[in-house]
């Protein structure tokens, strides 16, 4: 399976794009089956890929924000296929974690890195060499190989092959010089993906394995343009999906069966001869591939919780898309402006300012800018008549019955998954104050949620009210610096270097906790306003590192003993910088 990165379905020649150049992907489609209604379950890399490899929607696997890790103990594609005798390998980008939940054999780590841009395709031909080596030395062992380069993810390759002025510009993009230049760079990057796909196809064919290899081309979500990636609009979630299986799949065929990337793991299990896993959200579409069934899902589910970066506003959305082409979106914070990399951060081929400027005098561009930046509480689209989703029917009287039906469908699906409206509204980010933030129990936040220039404490305070210190467990993890615990009546801290400090048994199982940790290493812990531990650590543990800050758990991992998920209650866990203010 070749997984392109940030690629719209419509931006391939075999899906009708006359400007882009994708001869190898077109060849795959000519030799196989092209799905027209394939959807990602999230429009962000880590949530989407976690869905692909677990067969579970984001809430159920635990990854609803980018760069997060799945729930502890999660099983994934490598677990299932290794049990069936497969060698399970990923080449390039993984972007899922923790590793023990995704025990792929990893190759091509160089082109799995975000930077530099030259590394985004497999310059050392590690994937081709691996295919040759595997079939030469381990030909009897079945192989599942996922090839995952960064292309065409931004930053895009510089345009060399296109005249931007000759493009048929998609109608969801504002027509400015800068947009056309960006589109040309995006198309150039698609070409790089196509070349690499061709090399992989050729390696499989040269190894004599074409006839008994299922080869898939897909993408994790739509392109990073307004109205696509980060959103649950059709262009954010609809992805290319092409399958070749000589002798099994009719060459040059198409299917309008509704499938989701959540179906990949159960489909692979089915292809490998394994048993159905009924607790998964996805289901195998092997029979659709073989032409034995024409339909698959009645509807698919998708979501976005946007990025965890501190500069973003939390603007979550949930959506359902039906097989007959109706699309319903629920936006949970409609009063908050939508902001992403597109308008705020990504400077490669930057074009958004040209949209803002043109919007001052051009009605169409103003519509596109407003559509990107501001969302109503509900949106309803008929994809059959409005594929670009420019006409919201949610407030149109004639469509109220359809609106109600779609509302009911979404609620039923959220209820099935166990996610409540209150959970969505609250979200996952810490609650920030002037010099502090709080984390709710069993929640965590990635280091990307914090402004390192601002959050740079010389003294770190951790405060909370603990109940159940006798059983206890981990109180918090702090960015891979240390883990604070309260267990069997004691409070302690374990640093990343293995240094441990611990109190004597406390006189009570509940009370106020105050931890004072200085950049100098000086440590003081109070419980119910009484000093219970003083000491000195060997270095500064107050600063942000890659990882998570959490409450009552460790993101993606489950330990026993003093680092077990906290058994008891942690109230108002707050991290404060430099001084505990007495101001209200």
CSV table of N, CA and C in Angstrom, one decimal, residues 352-493:
chain,number,residue,atom,x,y,z
A,352,UNK,N,-2.0,32.9,1.1
A,352,UNK,CA,-3.3,33.3,1.7
A,352,UNK,C,-3.4,34.8,1.8
A,353,UNK,N,-2.3,35.5,2.0
A,353,UNK,CA,-2.5,37.0,2.1
A,353,UNK,C,-3.0,37.5,0.7
A,354,UNK,N,-2.7,36.9,-0.4
A,354,UNK,CA,-3.2,37.3,-1.6
A,354,UNK,C,-4.8,37.1,-1.7
A,355,UNK,N,-5.2,36.1,-1.0
A,355,UNK,CA,-6.7,35.9,-0.9
A,355,UNK,C,-7.3,37.0,-0.1
A,356,UNK,N,-6.7,37.3,1.0
A,356,UNK,CA,-7.3,38.4,1.9
A,356,UNK,C,-7.4,39.7,1.1
A,357,UNK,N,-6.3,40.0,0.4
A,357,UNK,CA,-6.3,41.3,-0.3
A,357,UNK,C,-7.3,41.3,-1.4
A,358,UNK,N,-7.4,40.2,-2.2
A,358,UNK,CA,-8.4,40.1,-3.3
A,358,UNK,C,-9.8,40.1,-2.8
A,359,UNK,N,-10.0,39.6,-1.6
A,359,UNK,CA,-11.4,39.5,-1.0
A,359,UNK,C,-12.0,40.9,-0.8
A,360,UNK,N,-11.1,41.9,-0.7
A,360,UNK,CA,-11.6,43.3,-0.5
A,360,UNK,C,-12.4,43.8,-1.7
A,361,UNK,N,-12.1,43.2,-2.9
A,361,UNK,CA,-12.8,43.8,-4.1
A,361,UNK,C,-13.5,42.7,-4.9
A,362,UNK,N,-13.3,41.4,-4.6
A,362,UNK,CA,-13.8,40.3,-5.4
A,362,UNK,C,-14.8,39.5,-4.5
A,363,UNK,N,-16.0,39.4,-5.0
A,363,UNK,CA,-17.1,38.7,-4.2
A,363,UNK,C,-16.8,37.2,-4.0
A,364,UNK,N,-16.3,36.5,-5.1
A,364,UNK,CA,-16.0,35.1,-5.0
A,364,UNK,C,-14.9,34.8,-4.0
A,365,UNK,N,-13.9,35.6,-4.1
A,365,UNK,CA,-12.8,35.4,-3.1
A,365,UNK,C,-13.2,35.7,-1.7
A,366,UNK,N,-14.0,36.7,-1.5
A,366,UNK,CA,-14.5,37.0,-0.1
A,366,UNK,C,-15.3,35.8,0.4
A,367,UNK,N,-16.1,35.2,-0.5
A,367,UNK,CA,-16.9,34.0,-0.1
A,367,UNK,C,-15.9,32.9,0.3
A,368,UNK,N,-14.9,32.7,-0.4
A,368,UNK,CA,-13.9,31.6,-0.1
A,368,UNK,C,-13.2,31.8,1.2
A,369,UNK,N,-12.8,33.1,1.4
A,369,UNK,CA,-12.1,33.4,2.7
A,369,UNK,C,-13.0,33.3,3.9
A,370,UNK,N,-14.2,33.8,3.7
A,370,UNK,CA,-15.2,33.6,4.8
A,370,UNK,C,-15.6,32.2,5.1
A,371,UNK,N,-15.7,31.4,4.0
A,371,UNK,CA,-16.1,30.0,4.1
A,371,UNK,C,-15.0,29.3,4.9
A,372,UNK,N,-13.7,29.6,4.6
A,372,UNK,CA,-12.6,29.0,5.4
A,372,UNK,C,-12.6,29.4,6.8
A,373,UNK,N,-12.8,30.7,7.1
A,373,UNK,CA,-12.5,31.3,8.4
A,373,UNK,C,-13.7,31.1,9.4
A,374,UNK,N,-14.9,31.1,8.9
A,374,UNK,CA,-16.1,31.1,9.8
A,374,UNK,C,-17.1,30.0,9.4
A,375,UNK,N,-17.5,29.2,10.4
A,375,UNK,CA,-18.4,28.1,10.1
A,375,UNK,C,-19.7,28.3,10.9
A,376,UNK,N,-20.8,28.0,10.3
A,376,UNK,CA,-22.1,28.0,11.1
A,376,UNK,C,-22.2,26.7,11.9
A,377,UNK,N,-23.1,26.6,12.8
A,377,UNK,CA,-23.3,25.5,13.7
A,377,UNK,C,-23.5,24.2,12.9
A,378,UNK,N,-24.2,24.3,11.8
A,378,UNK,CA,-24.6,23.1,11.0
A,378,UNK,C,-24.4,23.4,9.5
A,379,UNK,N,-24.0,22.3,8.8
A,379,UNK,CA,-23.9,22.4,7.4
A,379,UNK,C,-24.5,21.2,6.7
A,380,UNK,N,-25.2,21.3,5.6
A,380,UNK,CA,-25.8,20.2,4.9
A,380,UNK,C,-25.6,20.4,3.4
A,381,UNK,N,-25.0,19.4,2.8
A,381,UNK,CA,-24.7,19.6,1.3
A,381,UNK,C,-25.2,18.3,0.6
A,382,UNK,N,-25.7,18.6,-0.6
A,382,UNK,CA,-26.0,17.5,-1.6
A,382,UNK,C,-24.9,17.4,-2.6
A,383,UNK,N,-24.0,16.4,-2.4
A,383,UNK,CA,-22.8,16.3,-3.2
A,383,UNK,C,-23.1,15.9,-4.6
A,384,UNK,N,-24.3,15.5,-4.9
A,384,UNK,CA,-24.7,15.1,-6.3
A,384,UNK,C,-24.9,16.4,-7.1
A,385,UNK,N,-25.4,17.4,-6.5
A,385,UNK,CA,-25.6,18.7,-7.3
A,385,UNK,C,-24.7,19.8,-6.9
A,386,UNK,N,-24.0,19.6,-5.8
A,386,UNK,CA,-23.1,20.7,-5.3
A,386,UNK,C,-21.8,20.1,-4.8
A,387,UNK,N,-21.0,19.5,-5.6
A,387,UNK,CA,-19.8,18.8,-5.2
A,387,UNK,C,-18.7,19.7,-4.5
A,388,UNK,N,-18.8,21.0,-4.8
A,388,UNK,CA,-17.8,21.9,-4.1
A,388,UNK,C,-18.4,22.4,-2.8
A,389,UNK,N,-19.6,22.0,-2.4
A,389,UNK,CA,-20.2,22.4,-1.2
A,389,UNK,C,-20.2,23.9,-0.9
A,390,UNK,N,-20.8,24.6,-1.9
A,390,UNK,CA,-20.9,26.0,-1.8
A,390,UNK,C,-22.3,26.5,-1.3
A,391,UNK,N,-23.2,25.6,-1.3
A,391,UNK,CA,-24.6,25.9,-1.0
A,391,UNK,C,-25.1,25.1,0.3
A,392,UNK,N,-25.0,25.8,1.4
A,392,UNK,CA,-25.4,25.1,2.7
A,392,UNK,C,-26.9,25.1,2.7
A,393,UNK,N,-27.5,23.9,2.9
A,393,UNK,CA,-28.9,23.7,2.9
A,393,UNK,C,-29.5,23.5,4.3
A,394,UNK,N,-28.7,23.7,5.3
A,394,UNK,CA,-29.1,23.4,6.7
A,394,UNK,C,-30.3,24.3,7.1
A,395,UNK,N,-30.3,25.6,6.6
A,395,UNK,CA,-31.4,26.5,7.0
A,395,UNK,C,-32.5,26.6,5.9
A,396,UNK,N,-32.4,25.8,4.9
A,396,UNK,CA,-33.4,25.9,3.8
A,396,UNK,C,-34.7,25.0,4.3
A,397,UNK,N,-35.8,25.6,4.3
A,397,UNK,CA,-37.0,24.9,4.8
A,397,UNK,C,-37.3,23.6,4.1
A,398,UNK,N,-37.1,23.5,2.8
A,398,UNK,CA,-37.4,22.3,2.1
A,398,UNK,C,-36.5,21.1,2.5
A,399,UNK,N,-35.4,21.4,3.2
A,399,UNK,CA,-34.5,20.3,3.5
A,399,UNK,C,-34.5,20.0,5.0
A,400,UNK,N,-35.4,20.4,5.8
A,400,UNK,CA,-35.4,20.2,7.2
A,400,UNK,C,-35.6,18.7,7.6
A,401,UNK,N,-36.3,18.0,6.8
A,401,UNK,CA,-36.5,16.6,7.1
A,401,UNK,C,-35.2,15.8,6.9
A,402,UNK,N,-34.5,16.2,5.8
A,402,UNK,CA,-33.2,15.6,5.5
A,402,UNK,C,-32.2,16.0,6.6
A,403,UNK,N,-32.2,17.2,7.0
A,403,UNK,CA,-31.4,17.7,8.1
A,403,UNK,C,-31.6,16.9,9.4
A,404,UNK,N,-32.8,16.7,9.7
A,404,UNK,CA,-33.1,16.0,11.0
A,404,UNK,C,-32.6,14.5,10.9
A,405,UNK,N,-32.8,13.9,9.7
A,405,UNK,CA,-32.3,12.5,9.5
A,405,UNK,C,-30.8,12.5,9.7
A,406,UNK,N,-30.1,13.4,9.1
A,406,UNK,CA,-28.7,13.4,9.2
A,406,UNK,C,-28.2,13.7,10.7
A,407,UNK,N,-28.9,14.6,11.3
A,407,UNK,CA,-28.6,14.9,12.7
A,407,UNK,C,-28.7,13.6,13.6
A,408,UNK,N,-29.8,12.9,13.3
A,408,UNK,CA,-30.0,11.6,14.0
A,408,UNK,C,-29.0,10.6,13.8
A,409,UNK,N,-28.5,10.5,12.5
A,409,UNK,CA,-27.5,9.6,12.1
A,409,UNK,C,-26.2,9.9,12.8
A,410,UNK,N,-25.8,11.2,12.9
A,410,UNK,CA,-24.6,11.5,13.5
A,410,UNK,C,-24.6,11.2,15.0
A,411,UNK,N,-25.8,11.6,15.7
A,411,UNK,CA,-25.9,11.3,17.1
A,411,UNK,C,-25.8,9.8,17.4
A,412,UNK,N,-26.5,9.1,16.6
A,412,UNK,CA,-26.4,7.6,16.8
A,412,UNK,C,-25.0,7.1,16.7
A,413,UNK,N,-24.2,7.6,15.7
A,413,UNK,CA,-22.9,7.1,15.6
A,413,UNK,C,-22.0,7.6,16.7
A,414,UNK,N,-22.1,8.8,17.2
A,414,UNK,CA,-21.4,9.3,18.3
A,414,UNK,C,-21.7,8.5,19.6
A,415,UNK,N,-23.0,8.2,19.8
A,415,UNK,CA,-23.4,7.4,20.9
A,415,UNK,C,-22.8,6.0,20.8
A,416,UNK,N,-22.7,5.5,19.6
A,416,UNK,CA,-22.1,4.1,19.5
A,416,UNK,C,-20.7,4.2,19.9
A,417,UNK,N,-20.0,5.2,19.5
A,417,UNK,CA,-18.5,5.3,19.8
A,417,UNK,C,-18.3,5.7,21.3
A,418,UNK,N,-19.3,6.4,21.9
A,418,UNK,CA,-19.2,6.8,23.3
A,418,UNK,C,-18.7,8.2,23.5
A,419,UNK,N,-18.7,9.0,22.5
A,419,UNK,CA,-18.3,10.4,22.6
A,419,UNK,C,-19.5,11.3,22.8
A,420,UNK,N,-19.5,12.1,23.8
A,420,UNK,CA,-20.6,13.0,24.1
A,420,UNK,C,-20.3,14.4,23.6
A,421,UNK,N,-21.4,15.2,23.5
A,421,UNK,CA,-21.2,16.5,23.1
A,421,UNK,C,-20.4,17.3,24.1
A,422,UNK,N,-20.5,17.0,25.4
A,422,UNK,CA,-19.7,17.7,26.4
A,422,UNK,C,-18.2,17.4,26.2
A,423,UNK,N,-17.9,16.2,25.8
A,423,UNK,CA,-16.5,15.8,25.6
A,423,UNK,C,-16.0,16.6,24.4
A,424,UNK,N,-16.7,16.7,23.3
A,424,UNK,CA,-16.3,17.5,22.1
A,424,UNK,C,-16.1,18.9,22.4
A,425,UNK,N,-17.1,19.5,23.2
A,425,UNK,CA,-17.0,20.9,23.5
A,425,UNK,C,-15.8,21.3,24.4
A,426,UNK,N,-15.5,20.4,25.3
A,426,UNK,CA,-14.4,20.6,26.2
A,426,UNK,C,-13.0,20.4,25.5
A,427,UNK,N,-12.9,19.4,24.7
A,427,UNK,CA,-11.7,19.1,23.9
A,427,UNK,C,-10.6,18.6,24.8
A,428,UNK,N,-9.4,18.7,24.2
A,428,UNK,CA,-8.2,18.0,24.8
A,428,UNK,C,-7.1,19.0,25.2
A,429,UNK,N,-7.2,20.2,24.8
A,429,UNK,CA,-6.2,21.2,25.2
A,429,UNK,C,-6.3,21.6,26.6
A,430,UNK,N,-5.1,21.9,27.2
A,430,UNK,CA,-5.2,22.5,28.6
A,430,UNK,C,-5.9,23.8,28.6
A,431,UNK,N,-6.4,24.1,29.8
A,431,UNK,CA,-7.0,25.4,30.0
A,431,UNK,C,-6.0,26.4,30.5
A,432,UNK,N,-5.7,27.4,29.7
A,432,UNK,CA,-4.6,28.3,29.9
A,432,UNK,C,-5.1,29.5,30.7
A,433,UNK,N,-4.3,29.9,31.6
A,433,UNK,CA,-4.4,31.2,32.4
A,433,UNK,C,-3.2,32.0,32.1
A,434,UNK,N,-3.1,33.1,32.9
A,434,UNK,CA,-2.0,34.0,32.6
A,434,UNK,C,-0.6,33.4,32.7
A,435,UNK,N,-0.4,32.7,33.9
A,435,UNK,CA,0.9,32.0,34.1
A,435,UNK,C,0.7,30.6,34.5
A,436,UNK,N,-0.4,30.0,34.1
A,436,UNK,CA,-0.6,28.6,34.5
A,436,UNK,C,-1.6,27.9,33.5
A,437,UNK,N,-1.7,26.6,33.7
A,437,UNK,CA,-2.7,25.9,32.9
A,437,UNK,C,-3.1,24.6,33.7
A,438,UNK,N,-4.3,24.1,33.4
A,438,UNK,CA,-4.8,22.9,34.1
A,438,UNK,C,-5.0,21.8,33.1
A,439,UNK,N,-4.9,20.6,33.6
A,439,UNK,CA,-5.1,19.4,32.8
A,439,UNK,C,-6.1,18.5,33.5
A,440,UNK,N,-7.2,18.1,32.9
A,440,UNK,CA,-8.2,17.2,33.5
A,440,UNK,C,-7.6,15.8,33.7
A,441,UNK,N,-8.2,15.1,34.6
A,441,UNK,CA,-7.7,13.7,34.8
A,441,UNK,C,-8.0,12.9,33.6
A,442,UNK,N,-7.0,12.0,33.3
A,442,UNK,CA,-7.1,11.1,32.1
A,442,UNK,C,-7.0,11.9,30.8
A,443,UNK,N,-6.5,13.1,30.9
A,443,UNK,CA,-6.2,13.9,29.6
A,443,UNK,C,-4.7,14.2,29.6
A,444,UNK,N,-4.3,14.6,28.4
A,444,UNK,CA,-2.9,15.0,28.2
A,444,UNK,C,-2.9,16.0,27.1
A,445,UNK,N,-1.8,16.7,27.0
A,445,UNK,CA,-1.6,17.7,25.9
A,445,UNK,C,-0.1,17.5,25.4
A,446,UNK,N,0.0,17.6,24.1
A,446,UNK,CA,1.4,17.5,23.5
A,446,UNK,C,2.2,18.8,23.7
A,447,UNK,N,3.5,18.6,23.6
A,447,UNK,CA,4.4,19.8,23.7
A,447,UNK,C,4.1,20.9,22.7
A,448,UNK,N,3.5,20.5,21.6
A,448,UNK,CA,3.1,21.4,20.5
A,448,UNK,C,2.0,22.4,21.0
A,449,UNK,N,1.4,22.1,22.1
A,449,UNK,CA,0.3,22.9,22.6
A,449,UNK,C,0.8,24.1,23.3
A,450,UNK,N,2.1,24.3,23.4
A,450,UNK,CA,2.7,25.3,24.3
A,450,UNK,C,3.7,26.2,23.6
A,451,UNK,N,3.6,27.4,23.9
A,451,UNK,CA,4.5,28.4,23.4
A,451,UNK,C,5.8,28.4,24.3
A,452,UNK,N,6.9,27.8,23.7
A,452,UNK,CA,8.1,27.6,24.5
A,452,UNK,C,8.7,29.0,24.9
A,453,UNK,N,8.5,30.0,24.1
A,453,UNK,CA,9.1,31.3,24.4
A,453,UNK,C,8.4,31.9,25.7
A,454,UNK,N,7.1,31.5,25.8
A,454,UNK,CA,6.4,32.0,27.0
A,454,UNK,C,6.5,31.1,28.2
A,455,UNK,N,6.3,29.8,27.9
A,455,UNK,CA,6.3,28.8,29.0
A,455,UNK,C,7.8,28.4,29.2
A,456,UNK,N,8.5,29.1,30.0
A,456,UNK,CA,9.9,29.0,30.2
A,456,UNK,C,10.2,29.2,31.7
A,457,UNK,N,9.6,28.3,32.6
A,457,UNK,CA,9.7,28.6,34.0
A,457,UNK,C,11.1,28.5,34.6
A,458,UNK,N,11.4,29.3,35.5
A,458,UNK,CA,12.6,29.2,36.4
A,458,UNK,C,12.2,28.4,37.6
A,459,UNK,N,10.9,28.5,38.0
A,459,UNK,CA,10.3,27.7,39.1
A,459,UNK,C,9.0,27.2,38.6
A,460,UNK,N,8.8,25.9,38.7
A,460,UNK,CA,7.6,25.2,38.3
A,460,UNK,C,6.8,24.8,39.5
A,461,UNK,N,5.5,25.2,39.6
A,461,UNK,CA,4.7,24.7,40.7
A,461,UNK,C,3.6,23.8,40.1
A,462,UNK,N,3.4,22.7,40.8
A,462,UNK,CA,2.3,21.7,40.5
A,462,UNK,C,1.4,21.6,41.7
A,463,UNK,N,0.1,21.9,41.5
A,463,UNK,CA,-0.8,21.8,42.6
A,463,UNK,C,-2.0,21.0,42.2
A,464,UNK,N,-2.6,20.4,43.2
A,464,UNK,CA,-3.8,19.5,42.9
A,464,UNK,C,-4.4,19.1,44.3
A,465,UNK,N,-5.6,18.5,44.2
A,465,UNK,CA,-6.1,17.8,45.4
A,465,UNK,C,-6.2,16.3,45.0
A,466,UNK,N,-5.6,15.5,45.9
A,466,UNK,CA,-5.5,14.1,45.6
A,466,UNK,C,-6.4,13.3,46.5
A,467,UNK,N,-7.1,12.4,46.0
A,467,UNK,CA,-7.9,11.4,46.8
A,467,UNK,C,-7.5,10.0,46.4
A,468,UNK,N,-7.3,9.1,47.4
A,468,UNK,CA,-6.9,7.7,47.1
A,468,UNK,C,-5.4,7.5,46.9
A,469,UNK,N,-4.6,8.3,47.8
A,469,UNK,CA,-3.2,8.1,47.7
A,469,UNK,C,-2.7,6.7,48.1
A,470,UNK,N,-3.6,6.0,48.8
A,470,UNK,CA,-3.2,4.6,49.2
A,470,UNK,C,-3.1,3.7,48.0
A,471,UNK,N,-4.0,3.8,47.0
A,471,UNK,CA,-3.9,3.0,45.8
A,471,UNK,C,-3.1,3.8,44.8
A,472,UNK,N,-3.6,5.0,44.4
A,472,UNK,CA,-2.9,6.0,43.6
A,472,UNK,C,-2.4,5.5,42.3
A,473,UNK,N,-1.2,6.0,41.9
A,473,UNK,CA,-0.6,5.8,40.6
A,473,UNK,C,0.1,7.1,40.2
A,474,UNK,N,0.2,7.2,38.9
A,474,UNK,CA,0.9,8.4,38.3
A,474,UNK,C,0.0,9.6,38.5
A,475,UNK,N,0.5,10.7,39.0
A,475,UNK,CA,-0.3,12.0,39.1
A,475,UNK,C,-0.1,12.7,37.8
A,476,UNK,N,1.1,12.8,37.3
A,476,UNK,CA,1.3,13.5,36.1
A,476,UNK,C,2.7,13.1,35.5
A,477,UNK,N,2.7,13.2,34.1
A,477,UNK,CA,4.0,13.2,33.4
A,477,UNK,C,4.2,14.6,32.9
A,478,UNK,N,5.5,15.0,32.9
A,478,UNK,CA,5.8,16.3,32.4
A,478,UNK,C,6.9,16.3,31.3
A,479,UNK,N,6.4,16.2,30.1
A,479,UNK,CA,7.2,16.3,28.9
A,479,UNK,C,8.5,15.5,28.9
A,480,UNK,N,8.3,14.2,29.3
A,480,UNK,CA,9.5,13.3,29.3
A,480,UNK,C,10.6,13.8,30.2
A,481,UNK,N,10.3,14.7,31.1
A,481,UNK,CA,11.3,15.2,32.1
A,481,UNK,C,11.2,14.3,33.4
A,482,UNK,N,9.9,14.2,33.9
A,482,UNK,CA,9.8,13.4,35.1
A,482,UNK,C,8.3,12.9,35.2
A,483,UNK,N,8.1,12.0,36.1
A,483,UNK,CA,6.8,11.5,36.4
A,483,UNK,C,6.6,11.6,37.9
A,484,UNK,N,5.5,12.3,38.2
A,484,UNK,CA,5.1,12.5,39.6
A,484,UNK,C,4.1,11.4,40.0
A,485,UNK,N,4.2,10.8,41.1
A,485,UNK,CA,3.3,9.7,41.5
A,485,UNK,C,2.9,9.9,43.0
A,486,UNK,N,1.7,9.3,43.3
A,486,UNK,CA,1.2,9.1,44.7
A,486,UNK,C,0.7,7.7,44.8
A,487,UNK,N,1.4,6.9,45.6
A,487,UNK,CA,1.2,5.4,45.5
A,487,UNK,C,1.5,4.8,46.9
A,488,UNK,N,0.5,4.0,47.3
A,488,UNK,CA,0.7,3.3,48.6
A,488,UNK,C,1.1,4.2,49.7
A,489,UNK,N,0.4,5.4,49.7
A,489,UNK,CA,0.5,6.3,50.8
A,489,UNK,C,1.7,7.2,50.7
A,490,UNK,N,2.5,7.1,49.6
A,490,UNK,CA,3.7,7.9,49.5
A,490,UNK,C,3.6,8.8,48.2
A,491,UNK,N,4.3,9.9,48.2
A,491,UNK,CA,4.4,10.7,47.0
A,491,UNK,C,5.9,10.7,46.5
A,492,UNK,N,6.1,10.6,45.2
A,492,UNK,CA,7.4,10.5,44.7
A,492,UNK,C,7.6,11.1,43.3
A,493,UNK,N,8.8,11.2,42.9
A,493,UNK,CA,9.1,11.7,41.5
A,493,UNK,C,10.2,10.8,40.9
